[in-house]
Amino acid sequence: MTADEPNAPRRASLELLRAEAGDELSVLVHERLRAGEDPWEFMEDLPTVDELVVLLLRADNIAADGGARPTEARNYRVLRQIALDYPELTSAVWRLLGSEPHRRWDAAVRADAS
C-alpha cells in the first residue's frame, strides 16, 4: 500500500470473517422478514457473504484512514489490495468494482438509475 493508504491490520482468518459476515446477513434477513418483506423480493438485493467480507475489510481500511471517504482511485487500490491479501475474495472484489453491477444495493447501480 502507498503512504496515503494506511495498512489496516488483517482482522482474522477468512473463515472467521466469512462466519462473521454470515451472521450479519442472517440478522439482515431476519429483520426484513420481521418487517413483513417477502424474501423472494429482497434476497437478490443483499450482498453475498464474500461481498460483505470485502465491504467490512474496506470499512476497516477507511476507519484506519481517519474515516475519510476514499476517492475512486483509492477505493480501487484498497479493493485490489483486499484481493491480493485474500485471493479467495478476488471474484467478489471484481463484482464490487463493477464487472457485474447487478445488485440494487450497489452504489454504482443506484447512481446509473438516477
mmCIF file of N, CA, C and O in Angstrom, residues 18-109:
data_model
loop_
_atom_site.group_PDB
_atom_site.id
_atom_site.type_symbol
_atom_site.label_atom_id
_atom_site.label_comp_id
_atom_site.label_asym_id
_atom_site.label_seq_id
_atom_site.Cartn_x
_atom_site.Cartn_y
_atom_site.Cartn_z
ATOM 1 N N ARG A 18 -15.781 -14.802 7.127
ATOM 2 C CA ARG A 18 -16.995 -15.290 6.456
ATOM 3 C C ARG A 18 -18.084 -15.649 7.464
ATOM 4 O O ARG A 18 -19.266 -15.384 7.225
ATOM 5 N N ALA A 19 -17.698 -16.244 8.581
ATOM 6 C CA ALA A 19 -18.682 -16.579 9.617
ATOM 7 C C ALA A 19 -19.315 -15.309 10.177
ATOM 8 O O ALA A 19 -20.534 -15.232 10.369
ATOM 9 N N GLU A 20 -18.486 -14.312 10.423
ATOM 10 C CA GLU A 20 -18.970 -13.024 10.926
ATOM 11 C C GLU A 20 -19.935 -12.373 9.923
ATOM 12 O O GLU A 20 -21.004 -11.883 10.295
ATOM 13 N N ALA A 21 -19.571 -12.391 8.652
ATOM 14 C CA ALA A 21 -20.418 -11.814 7.611
ATOM 15 C C ALA A 21 -21.713 -12.616 7.464
ATOM 16 O O ALA A 21 -22.793 -12.043 7.265
ATOM 17 N N GLY A 22 -21.622 -13.928 7.579
ATOM 18 C CA GLY A 22 -22.825 -14.770 7.519
ATOM 19 C C GLY A 22 -23.789 -14.436 8.648
ATOM 20 O O GLY A 22 -25.014 -14.378 8.438
ATOM 21 N N ASP A 23 -23.243 -14.197 9.839
ATOM 22 C CA ASP A 23 -24.082 -13.785 10.969
ATOM 23 C C ASP A 23 -24.759 -12.450 10.684
ATOM 24 O O ASP A 23 -25.945 -12.263 10.968
ATOM 25 N N GLU A 24 -24.011 -11.502 10.129
ATOM 26 C CA GLU A 24 -24.571 -10.189 9.796
ATOM 27 C C GLU A 24 -25.703 -10.321 8.773
ATOM 28 O O GLU A 24 -26.753 -9.684 8.911
ATOM 29 N N LEU A 25 -25.481 -11.150 7.751
ATOM 30 C CA LEU A 25 -26.524 -11.350 6.744
ATOM 31 C C LEU A 25 -27.756 -12.007 7.342
ATOM 32 O O LEU A 25 -28.889 -11.646 7.000
ATOM 33 N N SER A 26 -27.552 -12.949 8.245
ATOM 34 C CA SER A 26 -28.686 -13.602 8.909
ATOM 35 C C SER A 26 -29.532 -12.587 9.667
ATOM 36 O O SER A 26 -30.761 -12.638 9.641
ATOM 37 N N VAL A 27 -28.862 -11.648 10.332
ATOM 38 C CA VAL A 27 -29.575 -10.604 11.065
ATOM 39 C C VAL A 27 -30.362 -9.725 10.093
ATOM 40 O O VAL A 27 -31.533 -9.396 10.345
ATOM 41 N N LEU A 28 -29.740 -9.360 8.979
ATOM 42 C CA LEU A 28 -30.437 -8.540 7.986
ATOM 43 C C LEU A 28 -31.674 -9.245 7.452
ATOM 44 O O LEU A 28 -32.751 -8.645 7.333
ATOM 45 N N VAL A 29 -31.525 -10.515 7.128
ATOM 46 C CA VAL A 29 -32.665 -11.290 6.613
ATOM 47 C C VAL A 29 -33.752 -11.374 7.668
ATOM 48 O O VAL A 29 -34.940 -11.144 7.378
ATOM 49 N N HIS A 30 -33.373 -11.674 8.904
ATOM 50 C CA HIS A 30 -34.348 -11.787 9.989
ATOM 51 C C HIS A 30 -35.111 -10.479 10.182
ATOM 52 O O HIS A 30 -36.343 -10.481 10.327
ATOM 53 N N GLU A 31 -34.398 -9.359 10.180
ATOM 54 C CA GLU A 31 -35.049 -8.061 10.355
ATOM 55 C C GLU A 31 -36.029 -7.773 9.231
ATOM 56 O O GLU A 31 -37.130 -7.271 9.465
ATOM 57 N N ARG A 32 -35.644 -8.096 8.016
ATOM 58 C CA ARG A 32 -36.531 -7.825 6.880
ATOM 59 C C ARG A 32 -37.739 -8.750 6.885
ATOM 60 O O ARG A 32 -38.851 -8.330 6.539
ATOM 61 N N LEU A 33 -37.539 -9.991 7.307
ATOM 62 C CA LEU A 33 -38.673 -10.913 7.421
ATOM 63 C C LEU A 33 -39.639 -10.447 8.502
ATOM 64 O O LEU A 33 -40.854 -10.480 8.315
ATOM 65 N N ARG A 34 -39.100 -10.002 9.635
ATOM 66 C CA ARG A 34 -39.955 -9.497 10.724
ATOM 67 C C ARG A 34 -40.725 -8.253 10.306
ATOM 68 O O ARG A 34 -41.802 -7.984 10.817
ATOM 69 N N ALA A 35 -40.168 -7.500 9.370
ATOM 70 C CA ALA A 35 -40.838 -6.304 8.866
ATOM 71 C C ALA A 35 -41.899 -6.654 7.828
ATOM 72 O O ALA A 35 -42.570 -5.773 7.302
ATOM 73 N N GLY A 36 -42.028 -7.945 7.536
ATOM 74 C CA GLY A 36 -43.068 -8.398 6.615
ATOM 75 C C GLY A 36 -42.663 -8.441 5.159
ATOM 76 O O GLY A 36 -43.512 -8.640 4.281
ATOM 77 N N GLU A 37 -41.383 -8.263 4.881
ATOM 78 C CA GLU A 37 -40.935 -8.295 3.486
ATOM 79 C C GLU A 37 -40.900 -9.729 2.959
ATOM 80 O O GLU A 37 -40.647 -10.674 3.692
ATOM 81 N N ASP A 38 -41.142 -9.866 1.686
ATOM 82 C CA ASP A 38 -41.130 -11.158 1.011
ATOM 83 C C ASP A 38 -39.691 -11.502 0.625
ATOM 84 O O ASP A 38 -39.054 -10.741 -0.103
ATOM 85 N N PRO A 39 -39.159 -12.637 1.100
ATOM 86 C CA PRO A 39 -37.765 -12.973 0.770
ATOM 87 C C PRO A 39 -37.517 -13.116 -0.728
ATOM 88 O O PRO A 39 -36.410 -12.872 -1.195
ATOM 89 N N TRP A 40 -38.534 -13.473 -1.482
ATOM 90 C CA TRP A 40 -38.366 -13.570 -2.937
ATOM 91 C C TRP A 40 -38.094 -12.195 -3.543
ATOM 92 O O TRP A 40 -37.511 -12.092 -4.612
ATOM 93 N N GLU A 41 -38.492 -11.165 -2.836
ATOM 94 C CA GLU A 41 -38.305 -9.806 -3.331
ATOM 95 C C GLU A 41 -36.953 -9.208 -2.952
ATOM 96 O O GLU A 41 -36.440 -8.360 -3.662
ATOM 97 N N PHE A 42 -36.387 -9.605 -1.806
ATOM 98 C CA PHE A 42 -35.184 -8.907 -1.339
ATOM 99 C C PHE A 42 -33.904 -9.731 -1.300
ATOM 100 O O PHE A 42 -32.817 -9.153 -1.214
ATOM 101 N N MET A 43 -33.977 -11.037 -1.382
ATOM 102 C CA MET A 43 -32.755 -11.837 -1.210
ATOM 103 C C MET A 43 -31.696 -11.531 -2.273
ATOM 104 O O MET A 43 -30.510 -11.478 -1.961
ATOM 105 N N GLU A 44 -32.105 -11.285 -3.499
ATOM 106 C CA GLU A 44 -31.131 -10.990 -4.549
ATOM 107 C C GLU A 44 -30.480 -9.620 -4.347
ATOM 108 O O GLU A 44 -29.403 -9.357 -4.855
ATOM 109 N N ASP A 45 -31.142 -8.759 -3.593
ATOM 110 C CA ASP A 45 -30.600 -7.418 -3.359
ATOM 111 C C ASP A 45 -29.489 -7.408 -2.311
ATOM 112 O O ASP A 45 -28.724 -6.451 -2.241
ATOM 113 N N LEU A 46 -29.411 -8.433 -1.492
ATOM 114 C CA LEU A 46 -28.411 -8.477 -0.429
ATOM 115 C C LEU A 46 -27.055 -8.894 -0.994
ATOM 116 O O LEU A 46 -26.978 -9.668 -1.946
ATOM 117 N N PRO A 47 -25.972 -8.398 -0.396
ATOM 118 C CA PRO A 47 -24.653 -8.843 -0.839
ATOM 119 C C PRO A 47 -24.435 -10.306 -0.457
ATOM 120 O O PRO A 47 -25.052 -10.815 0.471
ATOM 121 N N THR A 48 -23.541 -10.961 -1.171
ATOM 122 C CA THR A 48 -23.157 -12.317 -0.799
ATOM 123 C C THR A 48 -22.282 -12.233 0.449
ATOM 124 O O THR A 48 -21.816 -11.151 0.830
ATOM 125 N N VAL A 49 -22.014 -13.372 1.049
ATOM 126 C CA VAL A 49 -21.137 -13.400 2.229
ATOM 127 C C VAL A 49 -19.765 -12.830 1.864
ATOM 128 O O VAL A 49 -19.223 -11.985 2.580
ATOM 129 N N ASP A 50 -19.201 -13.258 0.739
ATOM 130 C CA ASP A 50 -17.873 -12.762 0.353
ATOM 131 C C ASP A 50 -17.901 -11.268 0.036
ATOM 132 O O ASP A 50 -16.965 -10.543 0.371
ATOM 133 N N GLU A 51 -18.962 -10.789 -0.603
ATOM 134 C CA GLU A 51 -19.063 -9.350 -0.869
ATOM 135 C C GLU A 51 -19.126 -8.572 0.442
ATOM 136 O O GLU A 51 -18.498 -7.523 0.579
ATOM 137 N N LEU A 52 -19.850 -9.099 1.411
ATOM 138 C CA LEU A 52 -19.934 -8.426 2.705
ATOM 139 C C LEU A 52 -18.588 -8.439 3.416
ATOM 140 O O LEU A 52 -18.198 -7.443 4.033
ATOM 141 N N VAL A 53 -17.843 -9.528 3.306
ATOM 142 C CA VAL A 53 -16.495 -9.577 3.892
ATOM 143 C C VAL A 53 -15.633 -8.482 3.269
ATOM 144 O O VAL A 53 -14.944 -7.738 3.976
ATOM 145 N N VAL A 54 -15.690 -8.345 1.951
ATOM 146 C CA VAL A 54 -14.906 -7.308 1.268
ATOM 147 C C VAL A 54 -15.327 -5.926 1.757
ATOM 148 O O VAL A 54 -14.485 -5.073 2.050
ATOM 149 N N LEU A 55 -16.630 -5.697 1.884
ATOM 150 C CA LEU A 55 -17.116 -4.397 2.348
ATOM 151 C C LEU A 55 -16.677 -4.116 3.787
ATOM 152 O O LEU A 55 -16.333 -2.978 4.125
ATOM 153 N N LEU A 56 -16.653 -5.155 4.635
ATOM 154 C CA LEU A 56 -16.189 -4.979 6.013
ATOM 155 C C LEU A 56 -14.693 -4.655 6.055
ATOM 156 O O LEU A 56 -14.263 -3.783 6.813
ATOM 157 N N LEU A 57 -13.909 -5.339 5.236
ATOM 158 C CA LEU A 57 -12.468 -5.065 5.179
ATOM 159 C C LEU A 57 -12.217 -3.657 4.635
ATOM 160 O O LEU A 57 -11.334 -2.938 5.118
ATOM 161 N N ARG A 58 -13.013 -3.256 3.651
ATOM 162 C CA ARG A 58 -12.905 -1.904 3.101
ATOM 163 C C ARG A 58 -13.241 -0.879 4.186
ATOM 164 O O ARG A 58 -12.557 0.135 4.333
ATOM 165 N N ALA A 59 -14.286 -1.147 4.955
ATOM 166 C CA ALA A 59 -14.672 -0.235 6.040
ATOM 167 C C ALA A 59 -13.557 -0.122 7.073
ATOM 168 O O ALA A 59 -13.296 0.977 7.587
ATOM 169 N N ASP A 60 -12.887 -1.222 7.378
ATOM 170 C CA ASP A 60 -11.747 -1.188 8.305
ATOM 171 C C ASP A 60 -10.645 -0.279 7.770
ATOM 172 O O ASP A 60 -10.040 0.486 8.513
ATOM 173 N N ASN A 61 -10.392 -0.374 6.470
ATOM 174 C CA ASN A 61 -9.360 0.447 5.852
ATOM 175 C C ASN A 61 -9.746 1.921 5.900
ATOM 176 O O ASN A 61 -8.913 2.784 6.182
ATOM 177 N N ILE A 62 -11.004 2.232 5.645
ATOM 178 C CA ILE A 62 -11.479 3.614 5.701
ATOM 179 C C ILE A 62 -11.347 4.144 7.125
ATOM 180 O O ILE A 62 -10.890 5.271 7.338
ATOM 181 N N ALA A 63 -11.728 3.336 8.102
ATOM 182 C CA ALA A 63 -11.608 3.751 9.509
ATOM 183 C C ALA A 63 -10.149 3.987 9.880
ATOM 184 O O ALA A 63 -9.833 4.939 10.594
ATOM 185 N N ALA A 64 -9.245 3.153 9.385
ATOM 186 C CA ALA A 64 -7.821 3.306 9.680
ATOM 187 C C ALA A 64 -7.258 4.577 9.048
ATOM 188 O O ALA A 64 -6.239 5.098 9.493
ATOM 189 N N ASP A 65 -7.947 5.089 8.033
ATOM 190 C CA ASP A 65 -7.527 6.321 7.358
ATOM 191 C C ASP A 65 -8.259 7.532 7.928
ATOM 192 O O ASP A 65 -8.365 8.564 7.287
ATOM 193 N N GLY A 66 -8.808 7.395 9.116
ATOM 194 C CA GLY A 66 -9.490 8.508 9.762
ATOM 195 C C GLY A 66 -10.925 8.700 9.307
ATOM 196 O O GLY A 66 -11.534 9.727 9.573
ATOM 197 N N GLY A 67 -11.463 7.734 8.576
ATOM 198 C CA GLY A 67 -12.850 7.809 8.133
ATOM 199 C C GLY A 67 -13.064 8.637 6.890
ATOM 200 O O GLY A 67 -14.208 8.881 6.492
ATOM 201 N N ALA A 68 -11.989 9.085 6.258
ATOM 202 C CA ALA A 68 -12.114 9.895 5.051
ATOM 203 C C ALA A 68 -12.669 9.058 3.904
ATOM 204 O O ALA A 68 -12.220 7.935 3.673
ATOM 205 N N ARG A 69 -13.673 9.616 3.224
ATOM 206 C CA ARG A 69 -14.260 8.920 2.081
ATOM 207 C C ARG A 69 -13.196 8.767 0.995
ATOM 208 O O ARG A 69 -12.575 9.746 0.586
ATOM 209 N N PRO A 70 -12.976 7.547 0.510
ATOM 210 C CA PRO A 70 -11.912 7.343 -0.479
ATOM 211 C C PRO A 70 -12.295 7.874 -1.859
ATOM 212 O O PRO A 70 -13.465 7.862 -2.232
ATOM 213 N N THR A 71 -11.292 8.321 -2.580
ATOM 214 C CA THR A 71 -11.508 8.693 -3.976
ATOM 215 C C THR A 71 -11.743 7.415 -4.765
ATOM 216 O O THR A 71 -11.495 6.304 -4.261
ATOM 217 N N GLU A 72 -12.176 7.552 -5.995
ATOM 218 C CA GLU A 72 -12.401 6.366 -6.825
ATOM 219 C C GLU A 72 -11.104 5.578 -7.009
ATOM 220 O O GLU A 72 -11.094 4.350 -6.923
ATOM 221 N N ALA A 73 -10.001 6.290 -7.216
ATOM 222 C CA ALA A 73 -8.710 5.619 -7.405
ATOM 223 C C ALA A 73 -8.269 4.895 -6.134
ATOM 224 O O ALA A 73 -7.801 3.753 -6.187
ATOM 225 N N ARG A 74 -8.425 5.559 -4.992
ATOM 226 C CA ARG A 74 -8.034 4.923 -3.726
ATOM 227 C C ARG A 74 -8.931 3.727 -3.433
ATOM 228 O O ARG A 74 -8.463 2.691 -2.970
ATOM 229 N N ASN A 75 -10.223 3.858 -3.694
ATOM 230 C CA ASN A 75 -11.145 2.747 -3.494
ATOM 231 C C ASN A 75 -10.705 1.538 -4.321
ATOM 232 O O ASN A 75 -10.685 0.417 -3.818
ATOM 233 N N TYR A 76 -10.317 1.779 -5.573
ATOM 234 C CA TYR A 76 -9.839 0.701 -6.437
ATOM 235 C C TYR A 76 -8.604 0.044 -5.822
ATOM 236 O O TYR A 76 -8.512 -1.180 -5.753
ATOM 237 N N ARG A 77 -7.652 0.863 -5.355
ATOM 238 C CA ARG A 77 -6.421 0.311 -4.765
ATOM 239 C C ARG A 77 -6.725 -0.493 -3.506
ATOM 240 O O ARG A 77 -6.140 -1.555 -3.280
ATOM 241 N N VAL A 78 -7.638 0.016 -2.670
ATOM 242 C CA VAL A 78 -7.994 -0.692 -1.427
ATOM 243 C C VAL A 78 -8.624 -2.037 -1.765
ATOM 244 O O VAL A 78 -8.245 -3.074 -1.202
ATOM 245 N N LEU A 79 -9.580 -2.031 -2.676
ATOM 246 C CA LEU A 79 -10.240 -3.288 -3.037
ATOM 247 C C LEU A 79 -9.260 -4.256 -3.695
ATOM 248 O O LEU A 79 -9.291 -5.457 -3.416
ATOM 249 N N ARG A 80 -8.389 -3.729 -4.529
ATOM 250 C CA ARG A 80 -7.381 -4.588 -5.171
ATOM 251 C C ARG A 80 -6.454 -5.193 -4.126
ATOM 252 O O ARG A 80 -6.082 -6.366 -4.208
ATOM 253 N N GLN A 81 -6.096 -4.406 -3.101
ATOM 254 C CA GLN A 81 -5.236 -4.926 -2.033
ATOM 255 C C GLN A 81 -5.947 -6.024 -1.248
ATOM 256 O O GLN A 81 -5.330 -7.005 -0.847
ATOM 257 N N ILE A 82 -7.244 -5.866 -1.049
ATOM 258 C CA ILE A 82 -8.018 -6.918 -0.375
ATOM 259 C C ILE A 82 -7.943 -8.205 -1.187
ATOM 260 O O ILE A 82 -7.750 -9.287 -0.625
ATOM 261 N N ALA A 83 -8.075 -8.091 -2.502
ATOM 262 C CA ALA A 83 -7.983 -9.280 -3.360
ATOM 263 C C ALA A 83 -6.600 -9.913 -3.276
ATOM 264 O O ALA A 83 -6.476 -11.143 -3.309
ATOM 265 N N LEU A 84 -5.567 -9.092 -3.153
ATOM 266 C CA LEU A 84 -4.216 -9.633 -3.024
ATOM 267 C C LEU A 84 -4.007 -10.297 -1.663
ATOM 268 O O LEU A 84 -3.359 -11.335 -1.566
ATOM 269 N N ASP A 85 -4.565 -9.685 -0.610
ATOM 270 C CA ASP A 85 -4.425 -10.244 0.737
ATOM 271 C C ASP A 85 -5.263 -11.499 0.935
ATOM 272 O O ASP A 85 -4.897 -12.379 1.716
ATOM 273 N N TYR A 86 -6.403 -11.552 0.291
ATOM 274 C CA TYR A 86 -7.343 -12.680 0.412
ATOM 275 C C TYR A 86 -7.724 -13.146 -0.989
ATOM 276 O O TYR A 86 -8.780 -12.779 -1.516
ATOM 277 N N PRO A 87 -6.888 -13.944 -1.648
ATOM 278 C CA PRO A 87 -7.144 -14.352 -3.037
ATOM 279 C C PRO A 87 -8.515 -15.009 -3.253
ATOM 280 O O PRO A 87 -9.107 -14.879 -4.332
ATOM 281 N N GLU A 88 -9.041 -15.654 -2.212
ATOM 282 C CA GLU A 88 -10.351 -16.301 -2.349
ATOM 283 C C GLU A 88 -11.470 -15.277 -2.542
ATOM 284 O O GLU A 88 -12.572 -15.636 -2.971
ATOM 285 N N LEU A 89 -11.216 -14.013 -2.238
ATOM 286 C CA LEU A 89 -12.220 -12.956 -2.375
ATOM 287 C C LEU A 89 -12.112 -12.201 -3.702
ATOM 288 O O LEU A 89 -12.858 -11.255 -3.939
ATOM 289 N N THR A 90 -11.201 -12.619 -4.567
ATOM 290 C CA THR A 90 -10.954 -11.891 -5.806
ATOM 291 C C THR A 90 -12.217 -11.714 -6.642
ATOM 292 O O THR A 90 -12.495 -10.607 -7.118
ATOM 293 N N SER A 91 -13.007 -12.761 -6.824
ATOM 294 C CA SER A 91 -14.214 -12.609 -7.660
ATOM 295 C C SER A 91 -15.216 -11.651 -7.016
ATOM 296 O O SER A 91 -15.861 -10.862 -7.712
ATOM 297 N N ALA A 92 -15.315 -11.652 -5.697
ATOM 298 C CA ALA A 92 -16.208 -10.709 -5.009
ATOM 299 C C ALA A 92 -15.697 -9.281 -5.182
ATOM 300 O O ALA A 92 -16.487 -8.354 -5.397
ATOM 301 N N VAL A 93 -14.393 -9.095 -5.103
ATOM 302 C CA VAL A 93 -13.811 -7.758 -5.303
ATOM 303 C C VAL A 93 -14.141 -7.261 -6.700
ATOM 304 O O VAL A 93 -14.590 -6.126 -6.883
ATOM 305 N N TRP A 94 -13.958 -8.116 -7.706
ATOM 306 C CA TRP A 94 -14.228 -7.674 -9.080
ATOM 307 C C TRP A 94 -15.706 -7.384 -9.290
ATOM 308 O O TRP A 94 -16.056 -6.458 -10.022
ATOM 309 N N ARG A 95 -16.588 -8.143 -8.632
ATOM 310 C CA ARG A 95 -18.017 -7.825 -8.719
ATOM 311 C C ARG A 95 -18.282 -6.439 -8.139
ATOM 312 O O ARG A 95 -19.036 -5.647 -8.702
ATOM 313 N N LEU A 96 -17.652 -6.143 -7.005
ATOM 314 C CA LEU A 96 -17.846 -4.844 -6.367
ATOM 315 C C LEU A 96 -17.201 -3.709 -7.160
ATOM 316 O O LEU A 96 -17.639 -2.565 -7.073
ATOM 317 N N LEU A 97 -16.179 -4.021 -7.922
ATOM 318 C CA LEU A 97 -15.542 -2.997 -8.762
ATOM 319 C C LEU A 97 -16.337 -2.724 -10.036
ATOM 320 O O LEU A 97 -15.978 -1.840 -10.791
ATOM 321 N N GLY A 98 -17.386 -3.486 -10.244
ATOM 322 C CA GLY A 98 -18.265 -3.173 -11.357
ATOM 323 C C GLY A 98 -18.258 -4.112 -12.525
ATOM 324 O O GLY A 98 -18.906 -3.838 -13.526
ATOM 325 N N SER A 99 -17.552 -5.228 -12.443
ATOM 326 C CA SER A 99 -17.588 -6.148 -13.578
ATOM 327 C C SER A 99 -18.949 -6.826 -13.689
ATOM 328 O O SER A 99 -19.318 -7.290 -14.747
ATOM 329 N N GLU A 100 -19.719 -6.852 -12.583
ATOM 330 C CA GLU A 100 -21.066 -7.412 -12.589
ATOM 331 C C GLU A 100 -21.995 -6.519 -11.769
ATOM 332 O O GLU A 100 -22.474 -6.914 -10.724
ATOM 333 N N PRO A 101 -22.285 -5.305 -12.226
ATOM 334 C CA PRO A 101 -23.123 -4.399 -11.417
ATOM 335 C C PRO A 101 -24.606 -4.746 -11.535
ATOM 336 O O PRO A 101 -25.345 -4.102 -12.253
ATOM 337 N N HIS A 102 -25.029 -5.773 -10.834
ATOM 338 C CA HIS A 102 -26.405 -6.233 -10.982
ATOM 339 C C HIS A 102 -27.230 -6.117 -9.704
ATOM 340 O O HIS A 102 -28.414 -6.351 -9.723
ATOM 341 N N ARG A 103 -26.624 -5.757 -8.617
ATOM 342 C CA ARG A 103 -27.356 -5.688 -7.355
ATOM 343 C C ARG A 103 -27.822 -4.267 -7.080
ATOM 344 O O ARG A 103 -27.074 -3.320 -7.252
ATOM 345 N N ARG A 104 -29.060 -4.142 -6.627
ATOM 346 C CA ARG A 104 -29.627 -2.826 -6.381
ATOM 347 C C ARG A 104 -28.929 -2.079 -5.255
ATOM 348 O O ARG A 104 -28.941 -0.868 -5.222
ATOM 349 N N TRP A 105 -28.309 -2.791 -4.295
ATOM 350 C CA TRP A 105 -27.642 -2.118 -3.187
ATOM 351 C C TRP A 105 -26.336 -1.479 -3.624
ATOM 352 O O TRP A 105 -25.788 -0.643 -2.931
ATOM 353 N N ASP A 106 -25.832 -1.876 -4.786
ATOM 354 C CA ASP A 106 -24.571 -1.369 -5.289
ATOM 355 C C ASP A 106 -24.721 0.116 -5.642
ATOM 356 O O ASP A 106 -25.568 0.487 -6.454
ATOM 357 N N ALA A 107 -23.908 0.954 -5.052
ATOM 358 C CA ALA A 107 -24.000 2.405 -5.284
ATOM 359 C C ALA A 107 -23.835 2.751 -6.764
ATOM 360 O O ALA A 107 -24.454 3.678 -7.266
ATOM 361 N N ALA A 108 -23.002 1.993 -7.476
ATOM 362 C CA ALA A 108 -22.811 2.271 -8.901
ATOM 363 C C ALA A 108 -24.089 2.037 -9.676
ATOM 364 O O ALA A 108 -24.429 2.786 -10.588
ATOM 365 N N VAL A 109 -24.843 1.013 -9.305
ATOM 366 C CA VAL A 109 -26.104 0.720 -9.974
ATOM 367 C C VAL A 109 -27.126 1.803 -9.637
ATOM 368 O O VAL A 109 -27.837 2.296 -10.506
#
